[in-house]
Amino acid sequence: MVCGILFQRLDEFLNPFLGILWEKYKPEYAHCQEVAPILPIIESFDRPAQTKHQFIDVDAPLLPRTWFVHVGGNGVIQIQRDRFHHNWRKVQPDDEYPRYQPVISMFRSHLMTFTQFVEDQKLGVVTPLQYELTYINHIAQGEGWETLGDIGNLFPSLSLQAGKDRFLSFPESINWQASFILPDRAGRLHTKLQSAIRRDDGRPLLVFELTARGIGNYTALGTMWDWFDLAHQWVVQGFTDLTAPQVQQDIWRRRI
C-alpha cells in the first residue's frame, strides 16, 4: 500500500537538507538509500492521462528519490523535490497486512513532519498538485488458480471461453488494464493485472494493482484526507467488483 502527494517543486530543497530531515525520522527509519526519481503523471480530463515533465534548469538539477526505510523494513518514506510518499511492504512471509487506517495515519503524521520542516527551513510551501493511493496484491499460484486458464476463477470479467471449438491455447502471460473516473472528476481509478514470477522462489504470480490518482476540488492540504477516503472507497469497491466473492472470502479474506 502506497500513499502519496505530488506538489509544486521545491527548488530550494537541496541535497544537504535531506540529511537534516532524516534526523527527524531516523529513530524509526534508520536506513537510507537513493533510487531513480518518479516523473509526474497528471490526470487530465480534456485528453488522456499523460506524463508531464516539469522544467528542470541548471540551478535546480533533478535530485534522486530518497528512501528512509523503517528498521523493520516494512515502512518506507519516499521523498523528492515534488513528492512525498509513504508505503507499507511485506518483507517476511508472516508479516500481517495492515488495514487502511493505521497506514494513512502514519502517512499523515510523517507528512506533517515534512511540511513543518519545509516551513521551518523556509524552503517554500507544499502546494498539492495531485494525490495517489495504490494497493498492490501478489496472488501466488495455488491461491485460487493454477494456470492462466483459471483466470476467470479470480476475475470473472476476464473469464476465458473454453470448449472444443476453441483454437487458441490458454495464454502464456497476461497484461490487462482499465481506468474508471472518480465522482466529480476527482481523479481516476487505474486497475492493472499482470503475470509475473516471484524472485525468491521462481513461483508464478498474478500482480493485481489498483491506483487512485487525482485531486479534483480537494486542493488544500486540509481537505486531502477526504480525497484519500474517497480513493480508498473506490479501491475497495473496485477490488470487490473485479474479483470473485468466493476467492475474496476463502483465499484473501478481504485483505484491503
JSON list of C-alpha atoms in Angstrom, two decimals, residues 4-8 41-45 52 82 126-133 180-190 211-231:
[
{"chain": "A", "resi": 4, "resn": "GLY", "atom": "CA", "xyz": [1.50, 9.87, -1.82]},
{"chain": "A", "resi": 5, "resn": "ILE", "atom": "CA", "xyz": [1.27, 13.53, -2.73]},
{"chain": "A", "resi": 6, "resn": "LEU", "atom": "CA", "xyz": [2.68, 15.34, -5.76]},
{"chain": "A", "resi": 7, "resn": "PHE", "atom": "CA", "xyz": [3.28, 19.05, -5.12]},
{"chain": "A", "resi": 8, "resn": "GLN", "atom": "CA", "xyz": [4.82, 22.11, -6.73]},
{"chain": "A", "resi": 41, "resn": "ILE", "atom": "CA", "xyz": [1.78, 11.77, -14.22]},
{"chain": "A", "resi": 42, "resn": "ILE", "atom": "CA", "xyz": [-1.04, 14.30, -14.12]},
{"chain": "A", "resi": 43, "resn": "GLU", "atom": "CA", "xyz": [-4.64, 13.18, -14.59]},
{"chain": "A", "resi": 44, "resn": "SER", "atom": "CA", "xyz": [-6.33, 15.29, -17.26]},
{"chain": "A", "resi": 45, "resn": "PHE", "atom": "CA", "xyz": [-9.91, 15.22, -18.47]},
{"chain": "A", "resi": 52, "resn": "LYS", "atom": "CA", "xyz": [4.20, 15.77, -17.91]},
{"chain": "A", "resi": 82, "resn": "ASP", "atom": "CA", "xyz": [8.00, 17.33, -5.80]},
{"chain": "A", "resi": 126, "resn": "VAL", "atom": "CA", "xyz": [3.89, 22.43, -0.07]},
{"chain": "A", "resi": 127, "resn": "THR", "atom": "CA", "xyz": [1.20, 23.13, -2.68]},
{"chain": "A", "resi": 128, "resn": "PRO", "atom": "CA", "xyz": [-0.68, 19.96, -3.71]},
{"chain": "A", "resi": 129, "resn": "LEU", "atom": "CA", "xyz": [-0.97, 19.08, -7.39]},
{"chain": "A", "resi": 130, "resn": "GLN", "atom": "CA", "xyz": [-2.24, 15.53, -7.05]},
{"chain": "A", "resi": 131, "resn": "TYR", "atom": "CA", "xyz": [-2.73, 12.66, -4.58]},
{"chain": "A", "resi": 132, "resn": "GLU", "atom": "CA", "xyz": [-2.22, 8.93, -5.05]},
{"chain": "A", "resi": 133, "resn": "LEU", "atom": "CA", "xyz": [-3.30, 5.74, -3.28]},
{"chain": "A", "resi": 180, "resn": "PHE", "atom": "CA", "xyz": [-12.54, 4.42, -14.18]},
{"chain": "A", "resi": 181, "resn": "ILE", "atom": "CA", "xyz": [-13.40, 8.08, -13.48]},
{"chain": "A", "resi": 182, "resn": "LEU", "atom": "CA", "xyz": [-13.97, 9.06, -9.83]},
{"chain": "A", "resi": 183, "resn": "PRO", "atom": "CA", "xyz": [-17.05, 11.14, -8.89]},
{"chain": "A", "resi": 184, "resn": "ASP", "atom": "CA", "xyz": [-16.91, 14.84, -9.83]},
{"chain": "A", "resi": 185, "resn": "ARG", "atom": "CA", "xyz": [-13.74, 14.12, -11.80]},
{"chain": "A", "resi": 186, "resn": "ALA", "atom": "CA", "xyz": [-11.74, 13.86, -8.58]},
{"chain": "A", "resi": 187, "resn": "GLY", "atom": "CA", "xyz": [-9.36, 11.57, -10.45]},
{"chain": "A", "resi": 188, "resn": "ARG", "atom": "CA", "xyz": [-9.26, 8.04, -11.85]},
{"chain": "A", "resi": 189, "resn": "LEU", "atom": "CA", "xyz": [-9.03, 4.53, -10.54]},
{"chain": "A", "resi": 190, "resn": "HIS", "atom": "CA", "xyz": [-6.46, 2.62, -12.63]},
{"chain": "A", "resi": 211, "resn": "THR", "atom": "CA", "xyz": [-4.20, 3.04, -8.12]},
{"chain": "A", "resi": 212, "resn": "ALA", "atom": "CA", "xyz": [-6.46, 6.00, -7.42]},
{"chain": "A", "resi": 213, "resn": "ARG", "atom": "CA", "xyz": [-4.86, 9.24, -8.62]},
{"chain": "A", "resi": 214, "resn": "GLY", "atom": "CA", "xyz": [-6.17, 12.81, -8.86]},
{"chain": "A", "resi": 215, "resn": "ILE", "atom": "CA", "xyz": [-7.13, 15.88, -6.85]},
{"chain": "A", "resi": 216, "resn": "GLY", "atom": "CA", "xyz": [-10.46, 17.31, -8.04]},
{"chain": "A", "resi": 217, "resn": "ASN", "atom": "CA", "xyz": [-11.64, 20.07, -5.71]},
{"chain": "A", "resi": 218, "resn": "TYR", "atom": "CA", "xyz": [-9.53, 18.77, -2.79]},
{"chain": "A", "resi": 219, "resn": "THR", "atom": "CA", "xyz": [-6.73, 21.23, -3.50]},
{"chain": "A", "resi": 220, "resn": "ALA", "atom": "CA", "xyz": [-5.89, 22.25, 0.10]},
{"chain": "A", "resi": 221, "resn": "LEU", "atom": "CA", "xyz": [-3.78, 20.15, 2.46]},
{"chain": "A", "resi": 222, "resn": "GLY", "atom": "CA", "xyz": [-6.64, 20.26, 4.96]},
{"chain": "A", "resi": 223, "resn": "THR", "atom": "CA", "xyz": [-9.08, 18.60, 2.54]},
{"chain": "A", "resi": 224, "resn": "MET", "atom": "CA", "xyz": [-6.73, 15.99, 1.10]},
{"chain": "A", "resi": 225, "resn": "TRP", "atom": "CA", "xyz": [-7.82, 13.40, 3.68]},
{"chain": "A", "resi": 226, "resn": "ASP", "atom": "CA", "xyz": [-11.37, 13.50, 2.30]},
{"chain": "A", "resi": 227, "resn": "TRP", "atom": "CA", "xyz": [-9.87, 12.69, -1.11]},
{"chain": "A", "resi": 228, "resn": "PHE", "atom": "CA", "xyz": [-7.97, 9.73, 0.36]},
{"chain": "A", "resi": 229, "resn": "ASP", "atom": "CA", "xyz": [-11.15, 8.40, 1.98]},
{"chain": "A", "resi": 230, "resn": "LEU", "atom": "CA", "xyz": [-12.90, 8.62, -1.40]},
{"chain": "A", "resi": 231, "resn": "ALA", "atom": "CA", "xyz": [-9.94, 6.94, -3.11]}
]
